[in-house]
PDB file of C-alpha atoms and ligand atoms in Angstrom:
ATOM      1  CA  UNK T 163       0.000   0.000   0.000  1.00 51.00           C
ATOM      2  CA  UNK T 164       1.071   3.893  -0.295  1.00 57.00           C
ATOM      3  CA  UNK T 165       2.059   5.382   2.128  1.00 67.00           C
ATOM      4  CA  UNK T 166      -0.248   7.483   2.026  1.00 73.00           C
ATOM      5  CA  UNK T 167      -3.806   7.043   4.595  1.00 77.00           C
ATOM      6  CA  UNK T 168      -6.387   5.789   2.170  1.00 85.00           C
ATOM      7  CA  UNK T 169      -9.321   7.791   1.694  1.00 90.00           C
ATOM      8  CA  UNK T 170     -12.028   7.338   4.562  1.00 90.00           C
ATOM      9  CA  UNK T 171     -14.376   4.683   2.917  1.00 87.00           C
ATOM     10  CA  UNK T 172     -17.087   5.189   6.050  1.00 86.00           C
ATOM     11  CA  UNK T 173     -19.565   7.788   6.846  1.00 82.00           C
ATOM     12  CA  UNK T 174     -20.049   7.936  10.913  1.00 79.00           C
ATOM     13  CA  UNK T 175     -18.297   6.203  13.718  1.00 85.00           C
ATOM     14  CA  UNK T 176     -20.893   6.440  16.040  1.00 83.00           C
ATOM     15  CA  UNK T 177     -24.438   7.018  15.776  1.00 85.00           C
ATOM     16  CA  UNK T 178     -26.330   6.433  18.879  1.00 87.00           C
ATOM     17  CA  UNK T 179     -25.554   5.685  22.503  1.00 92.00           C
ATOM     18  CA  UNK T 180     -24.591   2.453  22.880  1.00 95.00           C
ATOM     19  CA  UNK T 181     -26.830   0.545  25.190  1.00 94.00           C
ATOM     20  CA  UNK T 182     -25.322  -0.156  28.761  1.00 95.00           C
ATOM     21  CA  UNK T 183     -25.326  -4.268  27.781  1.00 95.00           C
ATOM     22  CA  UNK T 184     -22.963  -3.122  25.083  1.00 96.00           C
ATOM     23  CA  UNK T 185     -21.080  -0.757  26.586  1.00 96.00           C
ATOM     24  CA  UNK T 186     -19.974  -3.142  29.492  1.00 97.00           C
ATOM     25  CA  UNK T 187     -19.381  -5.722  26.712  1.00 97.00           C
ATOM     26  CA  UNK T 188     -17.169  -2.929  24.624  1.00 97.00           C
ATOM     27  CA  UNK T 189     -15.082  -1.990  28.285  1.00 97.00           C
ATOM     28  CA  UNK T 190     -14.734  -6.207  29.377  1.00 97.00           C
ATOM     29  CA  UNK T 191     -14.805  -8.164  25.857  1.00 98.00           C
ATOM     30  CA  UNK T 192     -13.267  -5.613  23.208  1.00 98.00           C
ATOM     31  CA  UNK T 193      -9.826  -5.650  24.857  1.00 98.00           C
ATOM     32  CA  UNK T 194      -9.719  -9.681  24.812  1.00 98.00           C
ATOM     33  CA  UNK T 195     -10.728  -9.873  21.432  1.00 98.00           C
ATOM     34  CA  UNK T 196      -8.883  -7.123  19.465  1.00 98.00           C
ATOM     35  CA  UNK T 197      -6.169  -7.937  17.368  1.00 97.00           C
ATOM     36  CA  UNK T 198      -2.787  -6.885  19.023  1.00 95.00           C
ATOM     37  CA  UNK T 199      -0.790  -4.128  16.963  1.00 95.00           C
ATOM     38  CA  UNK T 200       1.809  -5.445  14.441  1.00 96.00           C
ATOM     39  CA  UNK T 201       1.429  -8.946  11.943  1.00 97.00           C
ATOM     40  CA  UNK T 202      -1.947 -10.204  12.111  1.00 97.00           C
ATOM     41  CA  UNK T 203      -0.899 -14.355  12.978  1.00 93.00           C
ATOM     42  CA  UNK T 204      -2.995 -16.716  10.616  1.00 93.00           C
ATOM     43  CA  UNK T 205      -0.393 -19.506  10.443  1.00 88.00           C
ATOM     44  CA  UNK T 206      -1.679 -23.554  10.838  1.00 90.00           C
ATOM     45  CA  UNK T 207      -5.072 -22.365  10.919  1.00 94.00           C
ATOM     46  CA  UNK T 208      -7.908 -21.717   8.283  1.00 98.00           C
ATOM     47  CA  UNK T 209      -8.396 -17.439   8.294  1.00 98.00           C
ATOM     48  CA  UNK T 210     -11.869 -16.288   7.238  1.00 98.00           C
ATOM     49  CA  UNK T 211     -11.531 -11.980   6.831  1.00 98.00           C
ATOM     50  CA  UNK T 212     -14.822 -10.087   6.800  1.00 98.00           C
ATOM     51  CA  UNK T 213     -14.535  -6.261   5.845  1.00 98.00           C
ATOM     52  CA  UNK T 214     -16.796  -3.673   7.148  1.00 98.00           C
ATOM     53  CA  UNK T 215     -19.347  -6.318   9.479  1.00 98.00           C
ATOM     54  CA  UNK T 216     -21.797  -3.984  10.066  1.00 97.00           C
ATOM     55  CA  UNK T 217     -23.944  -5.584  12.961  1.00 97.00           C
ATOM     56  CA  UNK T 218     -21.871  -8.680  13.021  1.00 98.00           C
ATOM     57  CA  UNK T 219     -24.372 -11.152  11.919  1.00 97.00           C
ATOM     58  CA  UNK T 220     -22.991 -12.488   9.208  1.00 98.00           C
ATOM     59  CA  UNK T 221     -19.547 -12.621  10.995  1.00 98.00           C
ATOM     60  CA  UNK T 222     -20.885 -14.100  13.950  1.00 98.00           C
ATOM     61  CA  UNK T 223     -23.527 -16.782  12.176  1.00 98.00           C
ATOM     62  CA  UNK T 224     -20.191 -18.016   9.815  1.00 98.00           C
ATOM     63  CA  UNK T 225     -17.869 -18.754  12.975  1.00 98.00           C
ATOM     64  CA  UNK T 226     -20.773 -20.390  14.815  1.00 98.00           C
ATOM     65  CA  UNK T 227     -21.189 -22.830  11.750  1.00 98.00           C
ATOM     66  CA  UNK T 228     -17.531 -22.869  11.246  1.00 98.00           C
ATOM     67  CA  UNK T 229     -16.093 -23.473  15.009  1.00 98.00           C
ATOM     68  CA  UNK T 230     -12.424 -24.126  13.305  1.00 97.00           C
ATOM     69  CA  UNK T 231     -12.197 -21.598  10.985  1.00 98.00           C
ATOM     70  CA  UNK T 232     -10.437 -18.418  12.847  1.00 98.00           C
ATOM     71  CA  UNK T 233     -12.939 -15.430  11.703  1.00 98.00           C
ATOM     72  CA  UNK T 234     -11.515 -12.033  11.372  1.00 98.00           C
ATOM     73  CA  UNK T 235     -14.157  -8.950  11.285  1.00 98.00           C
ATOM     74  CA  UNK T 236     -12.789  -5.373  10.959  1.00 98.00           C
ATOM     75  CA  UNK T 237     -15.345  -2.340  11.439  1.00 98.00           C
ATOM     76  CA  UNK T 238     -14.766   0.851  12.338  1.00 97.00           C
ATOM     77  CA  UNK T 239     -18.809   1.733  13.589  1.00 96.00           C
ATOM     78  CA  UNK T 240     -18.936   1.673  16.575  1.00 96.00           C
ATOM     79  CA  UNK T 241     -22.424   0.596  17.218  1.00 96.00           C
ATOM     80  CA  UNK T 242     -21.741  -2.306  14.673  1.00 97.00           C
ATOM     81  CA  UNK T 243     -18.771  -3.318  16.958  1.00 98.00           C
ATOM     82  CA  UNK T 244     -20.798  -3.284  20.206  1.00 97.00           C
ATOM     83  CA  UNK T 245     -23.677  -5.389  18.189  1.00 97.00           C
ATOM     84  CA  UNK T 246     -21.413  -7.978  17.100  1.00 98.00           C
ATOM     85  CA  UNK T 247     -20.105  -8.645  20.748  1.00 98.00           C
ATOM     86  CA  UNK T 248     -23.239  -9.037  21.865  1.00 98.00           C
ATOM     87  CA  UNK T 249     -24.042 -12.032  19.190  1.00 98.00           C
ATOM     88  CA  UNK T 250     -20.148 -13.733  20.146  1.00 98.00           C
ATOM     89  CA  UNK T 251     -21.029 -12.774  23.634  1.00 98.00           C
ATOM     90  CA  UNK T 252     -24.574 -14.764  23.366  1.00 98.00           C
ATOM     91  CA  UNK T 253     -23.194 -17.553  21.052  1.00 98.00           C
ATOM     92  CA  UNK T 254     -20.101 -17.952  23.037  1.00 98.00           C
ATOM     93  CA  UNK T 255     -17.770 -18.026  20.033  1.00 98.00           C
ATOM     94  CA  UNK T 256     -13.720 -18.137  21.065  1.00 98.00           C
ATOM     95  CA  UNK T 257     -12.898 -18.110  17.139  1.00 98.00           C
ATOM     96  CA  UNK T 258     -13.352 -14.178  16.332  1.00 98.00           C
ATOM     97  CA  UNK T 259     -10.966 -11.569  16.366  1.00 98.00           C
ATOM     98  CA  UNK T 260     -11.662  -8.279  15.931  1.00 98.00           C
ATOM     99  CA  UNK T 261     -10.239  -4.761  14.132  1.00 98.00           C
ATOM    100  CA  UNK T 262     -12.256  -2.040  15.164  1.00 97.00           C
ATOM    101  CA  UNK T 263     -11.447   0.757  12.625  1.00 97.00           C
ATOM    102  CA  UNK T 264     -10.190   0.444   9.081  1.00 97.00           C
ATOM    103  CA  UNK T 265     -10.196  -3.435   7.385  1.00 98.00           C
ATOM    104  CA  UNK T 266      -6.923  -1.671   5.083  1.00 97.00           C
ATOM    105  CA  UNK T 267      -4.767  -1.112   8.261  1.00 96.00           C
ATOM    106  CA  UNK T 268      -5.628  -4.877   9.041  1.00 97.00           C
ATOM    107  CA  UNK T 269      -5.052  -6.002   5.621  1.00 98.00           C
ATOM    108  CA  UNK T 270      -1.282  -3.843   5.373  1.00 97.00           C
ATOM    109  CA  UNK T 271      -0.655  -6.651   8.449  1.00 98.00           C
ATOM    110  CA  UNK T 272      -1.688  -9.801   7.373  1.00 98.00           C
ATOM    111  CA  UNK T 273       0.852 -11.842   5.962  1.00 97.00           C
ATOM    112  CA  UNK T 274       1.048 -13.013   1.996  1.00 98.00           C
ATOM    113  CA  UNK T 275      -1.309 -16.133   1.621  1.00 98.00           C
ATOM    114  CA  UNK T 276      -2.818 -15.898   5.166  1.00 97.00           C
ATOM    115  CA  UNK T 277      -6.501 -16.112   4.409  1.00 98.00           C
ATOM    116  CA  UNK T 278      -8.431 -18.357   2.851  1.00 98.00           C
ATOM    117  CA  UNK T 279     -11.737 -16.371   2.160  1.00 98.00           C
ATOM    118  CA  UNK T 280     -13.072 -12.925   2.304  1.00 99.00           C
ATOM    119  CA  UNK T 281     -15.652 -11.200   2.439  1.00 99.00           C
ATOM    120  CA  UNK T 282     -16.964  -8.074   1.621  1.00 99.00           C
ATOM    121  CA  UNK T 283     -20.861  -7.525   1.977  1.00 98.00           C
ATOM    122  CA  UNK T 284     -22.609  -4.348   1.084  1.00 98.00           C
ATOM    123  CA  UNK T 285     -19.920  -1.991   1.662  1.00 98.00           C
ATOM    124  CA  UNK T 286     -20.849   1.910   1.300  1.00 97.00           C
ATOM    125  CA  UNK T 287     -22.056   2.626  -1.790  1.00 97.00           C
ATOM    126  CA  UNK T 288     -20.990   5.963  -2.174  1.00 96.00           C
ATOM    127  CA  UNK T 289     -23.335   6.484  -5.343  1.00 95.00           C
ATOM    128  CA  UNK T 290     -22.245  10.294  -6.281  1.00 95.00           C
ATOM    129  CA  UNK T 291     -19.464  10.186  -8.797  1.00 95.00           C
ATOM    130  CA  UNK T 292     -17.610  12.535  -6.819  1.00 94.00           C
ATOM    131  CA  UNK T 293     -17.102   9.973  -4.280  1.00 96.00           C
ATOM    132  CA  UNK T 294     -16.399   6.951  -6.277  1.00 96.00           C
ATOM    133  CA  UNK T 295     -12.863   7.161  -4.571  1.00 96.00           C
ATOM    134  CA  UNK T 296     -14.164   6.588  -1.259  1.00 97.00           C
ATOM    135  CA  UNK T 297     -15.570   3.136  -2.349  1.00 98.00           C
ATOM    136  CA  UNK T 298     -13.414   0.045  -0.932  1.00 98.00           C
ATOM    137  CA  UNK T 299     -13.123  -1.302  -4.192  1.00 98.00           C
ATOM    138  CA  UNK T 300     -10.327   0.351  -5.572  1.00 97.00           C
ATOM    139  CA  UNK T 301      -6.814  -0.601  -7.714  1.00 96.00           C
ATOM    140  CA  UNK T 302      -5.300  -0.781  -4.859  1.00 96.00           C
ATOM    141  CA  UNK T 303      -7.695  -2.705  -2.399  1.00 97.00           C
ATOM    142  CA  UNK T 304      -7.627  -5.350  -4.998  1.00 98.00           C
ATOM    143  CA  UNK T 305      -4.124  -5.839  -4.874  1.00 98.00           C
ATOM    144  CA  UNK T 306      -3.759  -5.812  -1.183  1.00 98.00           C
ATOM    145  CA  UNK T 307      -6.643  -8.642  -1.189  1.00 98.00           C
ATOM    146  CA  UNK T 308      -4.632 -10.786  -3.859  1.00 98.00           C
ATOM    147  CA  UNK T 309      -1.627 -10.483  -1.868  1.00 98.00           C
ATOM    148  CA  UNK T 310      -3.359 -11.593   1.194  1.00 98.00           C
ATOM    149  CA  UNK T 311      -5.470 -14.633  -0.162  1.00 98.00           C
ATOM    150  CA  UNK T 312      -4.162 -17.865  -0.419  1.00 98.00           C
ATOM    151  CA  UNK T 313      -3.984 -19.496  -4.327  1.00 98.00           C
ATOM    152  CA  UNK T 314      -7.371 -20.973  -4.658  1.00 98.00           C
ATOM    153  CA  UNK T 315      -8.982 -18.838  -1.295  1.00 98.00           C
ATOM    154  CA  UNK T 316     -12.055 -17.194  -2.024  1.00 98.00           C
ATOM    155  CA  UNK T 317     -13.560 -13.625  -2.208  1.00 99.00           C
ATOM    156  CA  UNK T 318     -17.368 -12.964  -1.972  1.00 99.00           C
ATOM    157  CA  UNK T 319     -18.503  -9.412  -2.833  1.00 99.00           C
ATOM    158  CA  UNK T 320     -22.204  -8.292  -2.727  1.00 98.00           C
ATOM    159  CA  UNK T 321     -24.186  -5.399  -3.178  1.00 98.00           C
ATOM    160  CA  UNK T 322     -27.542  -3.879  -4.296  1.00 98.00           C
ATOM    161  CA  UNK T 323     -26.059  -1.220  -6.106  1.00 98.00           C
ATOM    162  CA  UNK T 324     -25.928  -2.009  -9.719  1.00 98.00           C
ATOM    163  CA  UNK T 325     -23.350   1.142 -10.400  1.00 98.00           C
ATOM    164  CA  UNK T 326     -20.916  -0.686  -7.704  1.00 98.00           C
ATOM    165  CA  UNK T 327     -21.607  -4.210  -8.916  1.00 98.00           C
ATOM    166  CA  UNK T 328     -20.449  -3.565 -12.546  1.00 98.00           C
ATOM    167  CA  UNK T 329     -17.296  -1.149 -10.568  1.00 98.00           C
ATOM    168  CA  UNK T 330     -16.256  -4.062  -9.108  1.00 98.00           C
ATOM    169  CA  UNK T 331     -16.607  -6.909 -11.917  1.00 98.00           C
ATOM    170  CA  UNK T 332     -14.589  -4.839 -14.124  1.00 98.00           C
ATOM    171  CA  UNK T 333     -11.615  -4.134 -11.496  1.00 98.00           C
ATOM    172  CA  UNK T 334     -11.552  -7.951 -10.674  1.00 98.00           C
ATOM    173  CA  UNK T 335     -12.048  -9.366 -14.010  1.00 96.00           C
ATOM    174  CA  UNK T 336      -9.246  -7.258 -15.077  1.00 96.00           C
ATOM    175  CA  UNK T 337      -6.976  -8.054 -12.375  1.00 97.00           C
ATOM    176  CA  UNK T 338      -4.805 -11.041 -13.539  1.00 97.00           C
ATOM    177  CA  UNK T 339      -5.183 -12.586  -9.631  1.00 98.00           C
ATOM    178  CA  UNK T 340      -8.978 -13.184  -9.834  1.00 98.00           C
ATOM    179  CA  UNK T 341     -11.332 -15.354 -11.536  1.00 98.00           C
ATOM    180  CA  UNK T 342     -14.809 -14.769 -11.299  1.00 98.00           C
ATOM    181  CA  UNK T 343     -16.791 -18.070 -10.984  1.00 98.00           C
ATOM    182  CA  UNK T 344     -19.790 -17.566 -12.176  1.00 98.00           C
ATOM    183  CA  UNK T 345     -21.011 -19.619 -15.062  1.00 98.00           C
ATOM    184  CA  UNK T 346     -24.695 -18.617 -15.283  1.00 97.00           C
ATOM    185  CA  UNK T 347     -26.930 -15.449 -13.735  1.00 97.00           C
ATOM    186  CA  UNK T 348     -28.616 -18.064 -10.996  1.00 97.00           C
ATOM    187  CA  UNK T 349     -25.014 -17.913  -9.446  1.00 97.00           C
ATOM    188  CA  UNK T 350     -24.969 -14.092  -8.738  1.00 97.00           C
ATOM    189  CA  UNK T 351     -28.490 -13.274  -9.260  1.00 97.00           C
ATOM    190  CA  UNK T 352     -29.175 -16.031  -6.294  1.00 98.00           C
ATOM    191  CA  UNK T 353     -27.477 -15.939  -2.582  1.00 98.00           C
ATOM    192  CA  UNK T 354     -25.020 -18.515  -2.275  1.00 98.00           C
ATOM    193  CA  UNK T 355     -25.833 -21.314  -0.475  1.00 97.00           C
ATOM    194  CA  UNK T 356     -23.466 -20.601   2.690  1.00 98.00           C
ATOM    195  CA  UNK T 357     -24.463 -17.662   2.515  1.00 98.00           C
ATOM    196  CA  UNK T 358     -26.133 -15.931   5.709  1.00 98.00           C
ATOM    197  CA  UNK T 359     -28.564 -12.670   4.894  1.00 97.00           C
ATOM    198  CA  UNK T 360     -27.367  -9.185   6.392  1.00 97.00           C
ATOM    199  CA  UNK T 361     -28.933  -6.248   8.028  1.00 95.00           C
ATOM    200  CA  UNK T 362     -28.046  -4.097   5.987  1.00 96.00           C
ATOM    201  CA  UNK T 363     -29.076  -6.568   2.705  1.00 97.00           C
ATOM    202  CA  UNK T 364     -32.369  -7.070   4.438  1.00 97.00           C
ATOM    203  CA  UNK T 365     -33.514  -3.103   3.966  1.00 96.00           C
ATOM    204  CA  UNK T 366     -33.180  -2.915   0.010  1.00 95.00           C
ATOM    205  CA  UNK T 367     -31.811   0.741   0.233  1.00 96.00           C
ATOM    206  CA  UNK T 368     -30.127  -0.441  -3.397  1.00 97.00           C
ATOM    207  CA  UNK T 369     -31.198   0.412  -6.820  1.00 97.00           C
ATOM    208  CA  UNK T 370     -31.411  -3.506  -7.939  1.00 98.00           C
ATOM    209  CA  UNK T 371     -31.783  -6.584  -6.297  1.00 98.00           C
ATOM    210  CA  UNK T 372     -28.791  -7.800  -4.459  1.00 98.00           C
ATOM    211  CA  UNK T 373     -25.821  -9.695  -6.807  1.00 98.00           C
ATOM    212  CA  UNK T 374     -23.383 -12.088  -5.245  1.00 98.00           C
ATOM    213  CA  UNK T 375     -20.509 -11.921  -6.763  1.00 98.00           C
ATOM    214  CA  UNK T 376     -17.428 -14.892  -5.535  1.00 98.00           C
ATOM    215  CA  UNK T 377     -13.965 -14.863  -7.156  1.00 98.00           C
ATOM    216  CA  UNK T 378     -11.105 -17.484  -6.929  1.00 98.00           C
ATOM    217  CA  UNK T 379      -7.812 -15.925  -6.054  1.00 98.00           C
ATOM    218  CA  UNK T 380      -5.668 -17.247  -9.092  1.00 98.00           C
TER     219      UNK T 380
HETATM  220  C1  SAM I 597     -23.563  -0.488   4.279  1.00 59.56           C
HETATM  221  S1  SAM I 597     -22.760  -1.132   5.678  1.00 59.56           S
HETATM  222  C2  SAM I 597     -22.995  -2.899   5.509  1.00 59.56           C
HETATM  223  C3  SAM I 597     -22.680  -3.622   6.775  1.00 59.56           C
HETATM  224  C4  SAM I 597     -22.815  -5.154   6.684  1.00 59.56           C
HETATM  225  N1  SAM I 597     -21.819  -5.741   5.825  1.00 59.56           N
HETATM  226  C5  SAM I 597     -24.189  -5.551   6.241  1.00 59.56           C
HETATM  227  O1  SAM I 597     -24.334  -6.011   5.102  1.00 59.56           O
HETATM  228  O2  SAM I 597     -25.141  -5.377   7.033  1.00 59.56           O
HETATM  229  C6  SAM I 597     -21.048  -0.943   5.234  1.00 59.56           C
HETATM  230  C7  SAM I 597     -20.140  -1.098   6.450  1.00 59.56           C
HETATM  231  O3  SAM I 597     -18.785  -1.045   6.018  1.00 59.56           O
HETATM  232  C8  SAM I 597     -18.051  -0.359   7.009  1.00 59.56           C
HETATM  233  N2  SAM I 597     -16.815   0.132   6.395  1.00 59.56           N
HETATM  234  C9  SAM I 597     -16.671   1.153   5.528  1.00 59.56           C
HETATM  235  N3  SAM I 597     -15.386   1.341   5.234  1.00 59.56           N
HETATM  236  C10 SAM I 597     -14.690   0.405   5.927  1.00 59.56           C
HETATM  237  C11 SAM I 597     -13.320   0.093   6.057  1.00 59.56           C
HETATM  238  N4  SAM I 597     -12.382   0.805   5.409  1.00 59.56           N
HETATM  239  N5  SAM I 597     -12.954  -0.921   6.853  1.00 59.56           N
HETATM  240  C12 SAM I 597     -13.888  -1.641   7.519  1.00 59.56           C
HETATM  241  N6  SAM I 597     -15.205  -1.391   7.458  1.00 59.56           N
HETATM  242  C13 SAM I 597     -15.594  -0.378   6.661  1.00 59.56           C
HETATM  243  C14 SAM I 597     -18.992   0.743   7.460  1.00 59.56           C
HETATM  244  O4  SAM I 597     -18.665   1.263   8.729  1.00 59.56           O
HETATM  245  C15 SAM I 597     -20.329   0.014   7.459  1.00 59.56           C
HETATM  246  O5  SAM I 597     -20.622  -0.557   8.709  1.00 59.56           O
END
């Protein structure tokens, strides 16, 4: 990456007060589950990343069916941070770690090849042309997500935004580390069968119905 602070890709960091539940779980739960500063460790173990987690559902619903898999979330909302402690909190999940802020200063310290999947599920839209650049999907958010996937791991993009769909099939398809597997429109027109609906996917705020699109890192 540049060195160089990307541009912020998120609107607020905090929108309401958090409820006291929350809170306690942010002061006593937060601090044991936050990655440590420095290399992100992923070695001898399968490394699931999800970018921007929103309420944690999805995060929290993935490590629950996938106990071995270590599940990385980053999110820099507050709110969404303090819901998805309260879901590892209820399910009692040890396999999460968290990066509460920006998924690219987590992604600048995972190793080459650490992760096997990612996923990115209906980040910002940020529809206005004049603030295409803030999207997460960029040149070089692609590369840093090549360098960190394994050969063969997997990266599942969705959205309901048909501008940011078609933004993101053409930077992947023309990035010589991706393959998009897709063969006919049932398999992005149609969740995925692992996959687990979203808050934010559940209140159609999009201009088209939500597309699924998973790549193969080359
Ligand atoms: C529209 S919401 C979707 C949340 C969730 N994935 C869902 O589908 O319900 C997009 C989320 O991405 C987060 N986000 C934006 N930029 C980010 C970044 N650079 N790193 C991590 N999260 C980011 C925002 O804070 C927001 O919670």
């Amino acid at each position: 990456m540049s060195d160089q602070p990307p541009i912020r890709s998120y609107g607020r960091l905090k929108a309401r007060p958090i409820k006291p539940r929350q809170a306690a779980l942010m002061d006593a739960l937060l601090p044991a589950l936050r990655l440590p500063e420095g290399p992100v460790e992923t070695a001898g173990r399968e490394a699931w990343l999800e970018v921007g987690f929103g309420g944690g559902e999805h995060l929290a619903a993935q490590a629950a069916k996938h106990p071995d898999v270590l599940l990385l979330g980053a999110e820099p909302f507050q709110n969404g941070v303090a819901s998805a402690l309260r879901h590892i909190d209820e399910q009692g999940l040890s396999n999460v770690r968290i990066e509460d802020g920006d998924a690219r200063a987590m992604l600048a310290r995972l190793p080459d090849a650490g992760v096997d999947r990612v996923f990115i599920l209906f980040p910002d839209p940020w529809p206005k042309l004049r603030h295409h650049k803030r999207r997460l999907i960029q040149a070089e958010t692609v590369a840093e997500l090549a360098r960190v996937l394994r050969p063969g791991g997997r990266l599942r993009f969705a959205s309901d935004w048909a501008d940011y769909v078609d933004w993101t099939l053409e930077r992947l398809t023309a990035s010589p580390d991706f393959r998009w597997t897709a063969e006919r429109a049932d398999d992005w027109r149609r969740p995925p069968s692992d996959h687990v609906t979203t808050r934010y996917e559940e209140k159609r705020l999009g201009d088209c119905p939500p597309a699924f699109l998973d790549f193969v890192r080359i």
